[in-house]
PDB file of C-alpha atoms in Angstrom:
ATOM      1  CA  MET J 754    -124.786 126.653 -23.483  1.00  0.00           C
ATOM      2  CA  ILE J 755    -127.651 129.079 -24.194  1.00  0.00           C
ATOM      3  CA  GLY J 756    -126.825 131.309 -21.079  1.00  0.00           C
ATOM      4  CA  GLU J 757    -123.568 131.499 -22.579  1.00  0.00           C
ATOM      5  CA  PHE J 758    -124.504 131.959 -25.889  1.00  0.00           C
ATOM      6  CA  ARG J 759    -126.733 135.238 -24.652  1.00  0.00           C
ATOM      7  CA  ALA J 760    -123.739 136.359 -22.761  1.00  0.00           C
ATOM      8  CA  MET J 761    -121.761 136.090 -26.013  1.00  0.00           C
ATOM      9  CA  LEU J 762    -124.120 138.435 -27.876  1.00  0.00           C
ATOM     10  CA  ARG J 763    -124.220 140.961 -24.917  1.00  0.00           C
ATOM     11  CA  ASP J 764    -120.537 141.057 -24.031  1.00  0.00           C
ATOM     12  CA  ARG J 765    -118.782 140.990 -27.593  1.00  0.00           C
ATOM     13  CA  ILE J 766    -121.327 141.644 -30.635  1.00  0.00           C
ATOM     14  CA  GLY J 767    -123.894 143.996 -28.984  1.00  0.00           C
ATOM     15  CA  PRO J 768    -120.613 146.373 -27.948  1.00  0.00           C
ATOM     16  CA  ALA J 769    -119.168 145.895 -31.404  1.00  0.00           C
ATOM     17  CA  LEU J 770    -122.290 146.782 -33.331  1.00  0.00           C
ATOM     18  CA  ARG J 771    -122.622 149.698 -30.816  1.00  0.00           C
ATOM     19  CA  ALA J 772    -119.159 151.181 -31.559  1.00  0.00           C
ATOM     20  CA  GLU J 773    -120.442 151.253 -35.080  1.00  0.00           C
ATOM     21  CA  GLY J 774    -123.825 153.543 -34.187  1.00  0.00           C
ATOM     22  CA  PHE J 775    -126.106 150.642 -33.833  1.00  0.00           C
ATOM     23  CA  THR J 776    -128.594 150.545 -30.991  1.00  0.00           C
ATOM     24  CA  GLY J 777    -130.680 148.395 -29.387  1.00  0.00           C
ATOM     25  CA  THR J 778    -129.857 144.890 -27.627  1.00  0.00           C
ATOM     26  CA  ALA J 779    -129.549 140.939 -28.644  1.00  0.00           C
ATOM     27  CA  PRO J 780    -130.676 139.682 -30.769  1.00  0.00           C
ATOM     28  CA  THR J 781    -131.264 142.885 -32.924  1.00  0.00           C
ATOM     29  CA  TRP J 782    -129.497 145.862 -33.468  1.00  0.00           C
ATOM     30  CA  ARG J 783    -130.536 149.010 -35.680  1.00  0.00           C
ATOM     31  CA  LEU J 784    -128.647 151.763 -37.601  1.00  0.00           C
ATOM     32  CA  THR J 785    -131.003 154.574 -38.653  1.00  0.00           C
ATOM     33  CA  ALA J 786    -129.611 157.214 -41.275  1.00  0.00           C
ATOM     34  CA  PRO J 787    -130.755 160.547 -41.469  1.00  0.00           C
ATOM     35  CA  THR J 788    -133.426 159.363 -44.234  1.00  0.00           C
ATOM     36  CA  GLY J 789    -135.241 157.133 -41.720  1.00  0.00           C
ATOM     37  CA  ASP J 790    -133.586 153.781 -43.752  1.00  0.00           C
ATOM     38  CA  CYS J 791    -132.987 151.865 -41.076  1.00  0.00           C
ATOM     39  CA  ALA J 792    -130.195 148.868 -41.188  1.00  0.00           C
ATOM     40  CA  ILE J 793    -130.695 145.953 -39.069  1.00  0.00           C
ATOM     41  CA  VAL J 794    -128.273 143.474 -37.585  1.00  0.00           C
ATOM     42  CA  ASN J 795    -130.522 140.236 -36.007  1.00  0.00           C
ATOM     43  CA  VAL J 796    -128.699 136.907 -34.817  1.00  0.00           C
ATOM     44  CA  GLN J 797    -131.309 134.283 -35.500  1.00  0.00           C
ATOM     45  CA  SER J 798    -131.115 130.730 -33.216  1.00  0.00           C
ATOM     46  CA  SER J 799    -132.517 127.971 -34.553  1.00  0.00           C
ATOM     47  CA  SER J 800    -135.410 126.079 -33.284  1.00  0.00           C
ATOM     48  CA  MET J 801    -133.359 123.034 -32.833  1.00  0.00           C
ATOM     49  CA  THR J 802    -131.282 124.767 -30.213  1.00  0.00           C
ATOM     50  CA  SER J 803    -131.177 122.797 -26.765  1.00  0.00           C
ATOM     51  CA  ALA J 804    -129.410 123.188 -23.530  1.00  0.00           C
ATOM     52  CA  THR J 805    -126.052 121.693 -25.048  1.00  0.00           C
ATOM     53  CA  ALA J 806    -126.055 122.777 -28.593  1.00  0.00           C
ATOM     54  CA  VAL J 807    -127.112 126.425 -30.021  1.00  0.00           C
ATOM     55  CA  ARG J 808    -127.092 126.795 -33.684  1.00  0.00           C
ATOM     56  CA  PHE J 809    -127.406 130.650 -35.107  1.00  0.00           C
ATOM     57  CA  VAL J 810    -127.276 133.033 -38.298  1.00  0.00           C
ATOM     58  CA  VAL J 811    -126.779 136.238 -38.468  1.00  0.00           C
ATOM     59  CA  ASN J 812    -129.317 138.159 -40.514  1.00  0.00           C
ATOM     60  CA  MET J 813    -128.993 141.605 -42.002  1.00  0.00           C
ATOM     61  CA  ALA J 814    -131.877 144.109 -43.761  1.00  0.00           C
ATOM     62  CA  VAL J 815    -131.939 147.430 -45.206  1.00  0.00           C
ATOM     63  CA  VAL J 816    -135.318 148.892 -44.426  1.00  0.00           C
ATOM     64  CA  PRO J 817    -135.923 152.235 -46.468  1.00  0.00           C
ATOM     65  CA  GLU J 818    -138.110 154.579 -44.755  1.00  0.00           C
ATOM     66  CA  PRO J 819    -140.479 154.844 -47.689  1.00  0.00           C
ATOM     67  CA  TRP J 820    -140.641 150.640 -48.119  1.00  0.00           C
ATOM     68  CA  TRP J 821    -141.642 150.827 -44.112  1.00  0.00           C
ATOM     69  CA  ASN J 822    -144.282 153.216 -44.482  1.00  0.00           C
ATOM     70  CA  ARG J 823    -146.020 151.921 -47.913  1.00  0.00           C
ATOM     71  CA  PRO J 824    -149.528 151.617 -48.010  1.00  0.00           C
ATOM     72  CA  GLY J 825    -150.376 147.986 -47.450  1.00  0.00           C
ATOM     73  CA  ARG J 826    -147.472 147.055 -45.928  1.00  0.00           C
ATOM     74  CA  PRO J 827    -148.165 143.736 -44.097  1.00  0.00           C
ATOM     75  CA  GLY J 828    -147.558 143.394 -40.495  1.00  0.00           C
ATOM     76  CA  SER J 829    -148.277 145.862 -37.481  1.00  0.00           C
ATOM     77  CA  GLY J 830    -144.661 146.323 -35.647  1.00  0.00           C
ATOM     78  CA  VAL J 831    -143.998 150.046 -34.623  1.00  0.00           C
ATOM     79  CA  ARG J 832    -140.238 149.523 -35.387  1.00  0.00           C
ATOM     80  CA  PRO J 833    -139.040 147.667 -38.474  1.00  0.00           C
ATOM     81  CA  GLY J 834    -137.367 144.039 -37.984  1.00  0.00           C
ATOM     82  CA  GLU J 835    -135.203 142.245 -40.498  1.00  0.00           C
ATOM     83  CA  ALA J 836    -137.926 140.452 -41.715  1.00  0.00           C
ATOM     84  CA  ASP J 837    -139.442 143.595 -42.972  1.00  0.00           C
ATOM     85  CA  GLY J 838    -136.209 144.267 -45.079  1.00  0.00           C
ATOM     86  CA  LEU J 839    -136.343 145.173 -48.785  1.00  0.00           C
ATOM     87  CA  TRP J 840    -132.990 144.282 -49.040  1.00  0.00           C
ATOM     88  CA  ARG J 841    -132.177 141.153 -46.811  1.00  0.00           C
ATOM     89  CA  ASP J 842    -128.925 139.016 -46.674  1.00  0.00           C
ATOM     90  CA  ARG J 843    -127.246 136.343 -43.987  1.00  0.00           C
ATOM     91  CA  LEU J 844    -123.654 135.789 -42.790  1.00  0.00           C
ATOM     92  CA  HIS J 845    -122.386 132.155 -42.682  1.00  0.00           C
ATOM     93  CA  PRO J 846    -119.691 130.597 -40.875  1.00  0.00           C
ATOM     94  CA  THR J 847    -116.296 130.703 -42.370  1.00  0.00           C
ATOM     95  CA  PRO J 848    -115.108 127.071 -43.259  1.00  0.00           C
ATOM     96  CA  GLY J 849    -113.404 125.721 -40.494  1.00  0.00           C
ATOM     97  CA  VAL J 850    -115.587 127.249 -37.998  1.00  0.00           C
ATOM     98  CA  PRO J 851    -118.145 124.920 -36.122  1.00  0.00           C
ATOM     99  CA  GLN J 852    -120.981 124.829 -38.348  1.00  0.00           C
ATOM    100  CA  HIS J 853    -124.356 122.689 -39.064  1.00  0.00           C
ATOM    101  CA  GLY J 854    -126.845 121.990 -41.738  1.00  0.00           C
ATOM    102  CA  PRO J 855    -126.834 122.516 -45.634  1.00  0.00           C
ATOM    103  CA  GLU J 856    -127.238 126.469 -45.247  1.00  0.00           C
ATOM    104  CA  PRO J 857    -124.645 126.573 -42.586  1.00  0.00           C
ATOM    105  CA  TRP J 858    -125.386 127.990 -39.486  1.00  0.00           C
ATOM    106  CA  TRP J 859    -123.003 128.456 -36.707  1.00  0.00           C
ATOM    107  CA  LEU J 860    -123.182 125.471 -34.203  1.00  0.00           C
ATOM    108  CA  VAL J 861    -121.965 126.196 -30.536  1.00  0.00           C
ATOM    109  CA  ARG J 862    -121.508 122.892 -28.341  1.00  0.00           C
ATOM    110  CA  ARG J 863    -118.821 123.892 -26.016  1.00  0.00           C
ATOM    111  CA  GLU J 864    -117.017 127.195 -24.688  1.00  0.00           C
ATOM    112  CA  ALA J 865    -114.300 126.717 -27.112  1.00  0.00           C
ATOM    113  CA  ASP J 866    -116.978 126.894 -30.022  1.00  0.00           C
ATOM    114  CA  LEU J 867    -118.494 129.950 -28.518  1.00  0.00           C
ATOM    115  CA  GLU J 868    -115.263 131.636 -28.752  1.00  0.00           C
ATOM    116  CA  GLN J 869    -114.486 130.810 -32.176  1.00  0.00           C
ATOM    117  CA  CYS J 870    -117.871 131.285 -33.572  1.00  0.00           C
ATOM    118  CA  GLY J 871    -118.083 134.650 -31.524  1.00  0.00           C
ATOM    119  CA  ASP J 872    -114.733 135.786 -33.436  1.00  0.00           C
ATOM    120  CA  ASP J 873    -115.804 134.727 -37.037  1.00  0.00           C
ATOM    121  CA  VAL J 874    -118.973 136.684 -36.588  1.00  0.00           C
ATOM    122  CA  LEU J 875    -117.002 139.975 -35.406  1.00  0.00           C
ATOM    123  CA  ARG J 876    -114.811 139.481 -38.204  1.00  0.00           C
ATOM    124  CA  GLN J 877    -117.663 139.069 -40.767  1.00  0.00           C
ATOM    125  CA  LEU J 878    -119.500 141.742 -39.144  1.00  0.00           C
ATOM    126  CA  ALA J 879    -116.470 144.283 -39.589  1.00  0.00           C
ATOM    127  CA  SER J 880    -115.453 143.321 -42.906  1.00  0.00           C
ATOM    128  CA  ARG J 881    -118.450 142.747 -44.957  1.00  0.00           C
ATOM    129  CA  GLY J 882    -121.515 143.168 -42.768  1.00  0.00           C
ATOM    130  CA  VAL J 883    -121.273 146.598 -41.282  1.00  0.00           C
ATOM    131  CA  PRO J 884    -119.741 147.788 -44.482  1.00  0.00           C
ATOM    132  CA  ARG J 885    -122.312 146.641 -46.692  1.00  0.00           C
ATOM    133  CA  LEU J 886    -125.348 147.956 -44.433  1.00  0.00           C
ATOM    134  CA  ARG J 887    -123.912 151.457 -44.587  1.00  0.00           C
ATOM    135  CA  GLU J 888    -123.390 151.704 -48.379  1.00  0.00           C
ATOM    136  CA  LEU J 889    -126.811 150.665 -48.803  1.00  0.00           C
ATOM    137  CA  LEU J 890    -127.989 153.194 -46.135  1.00  0.00           C
ATOM    138  CA  ASP J 891    -127.180 155.818 -48.699  1.00  0.00           C
ATOM    139  CA  ARG J 892    -130.580 155.680 -50.987  1.00  0.00           C
ATOM    140  CA  GLU J 893    -128.510 156.243 -54.321  1.00  0.00           C
ATOM    141  CA  ARG J 894    -126.469 153.136 -53.726  1.00  0.00           C
ATOM    142  CA  LEU J 895    -129.725 151.341 -52.409  1.00  0.00           C
ATOM    143  CA  VAL J 896    -131.554 152.280 -55.819  1.00  0.00           C
ATOM    144  CA  ALA J 897    -128.757 151.053 -57.912  1.00  0.00           C
ATOM    145  CA  THR J 898    -128.306 147.592 -56.084  1.00  0.00           C
ATOM    146  CA  ILE J 899    -132.268 147.335 -56.517  1.00  0.00           C
ATOM    147  CA  ARG J 900    -131.991 148.492 -60.226  1.00  0.00           C
ATOM    148  CA  THR J 901    -129.754 145.039 -60.970  1.00  0.00           C
ATOM    149  CA  GLY J 902    -132.113 142.945 -59.151  1.00  0.00           C
ATOM    150  CA  ASP J 903    -129.694 142.401 -55.897  1.00  0.00           C
ATOM    151  CA  PHE J 904    -132.168 141.649 -53.039  1.00  0.00           C
ATOM    152  CA  GLY J 905    -129.970 139.635 -51.160  1.00  0.00           C
ATOM    153  CA  PHE J 906    -131.294 136.256 -50.443  1.00  0.00           C
ATOM    154  CA  THR J 907    -134.726 137.260 -50.346  1.00  0.00           C
ATOM    155  CA  LYS J 908    -137.433 136.185 -52.658  1.00  0.00           C
ATOM    156  CA  SER J 909    -137.562 139.947 -54.152  1.00  0.00           C
ATOM    157  CA  PRO J 910    -140.695 142.140 -55.207  1.00  0.00           C
ATOM    158  CA  ASP J 911    -140.514 143.491 -58.442  1.00  0.00           C
ATOM    159  CA  PRO J 912    -137.753 145.932 -58.830  1.00  0.00           C
ATOM    160  CA  ALA J 913    -140.211 148.245 -60.636  1.00  0.00           C
ATOM    161  CA  TYR J 914    -142.604 148.274 -57.573  1.00  0.00           C
ATOM    162  CA  ALA J 915    -139.688 148.500 -55.117  1.00  0.00           C
ATOM    163  CA  LEU J 916    -138.073 151.524 -57.174  1.00  0.00           C
ATOM    164  CA  ALA J 917    -141.534 153.122 -57.465  1.00  0.00           C
ATOM    165  CA  ILE J 918    -142.002 153.190 -53.747  1.00  0.00           C
ATOM    166  CA  LEU J 919    -138.551 154.681 -53.483  1.00  0.00           C
ATOM    167  CA  GLY J 920    -139.413 157.084 -55.889  1.00  0.00           C
ATOM    168  CA  ALA J 921    -136.642 156.247 -57.991  1.00  0.00           C
ATOM    169  CA  ARG J 922    -136.983 156.721 -61.778  1.00  0.00           C
TER     170      ARG J 922
END
């Protein structure tokens, strides 16, 4: 199923994200705002993936340019990755779609699962994921979100620190 899963990312998810202005290839796509802020969609497969079953989740992140270039930033990548996000969240399977685990991840064991999971990912990206990422690429909206303490699902930094890095008062 791994080959079929990769083909689904290449042939379905990638084109849908590119139609929204994202660049990149599976498993990571980026949308960069004129400010340099970056929205990231990353499809993470589980270490429990095997030749017969693929478990995956869709990670989303927003990496503001000042956050990426802050002094003492951990990591050494040339481009931000999903884990670098100031705001990070995940899309999970809709009830009724093949899934696995206490934090539900999509589960693909056969061709029909691949179709159903792919449809669900595309629906969620179109209805919630991409609109939320676009909203947070607006720096004022991101600052307002951080002020509420909403960092998505991540363990948040001190909001005052994050706001200072963003130049917000």
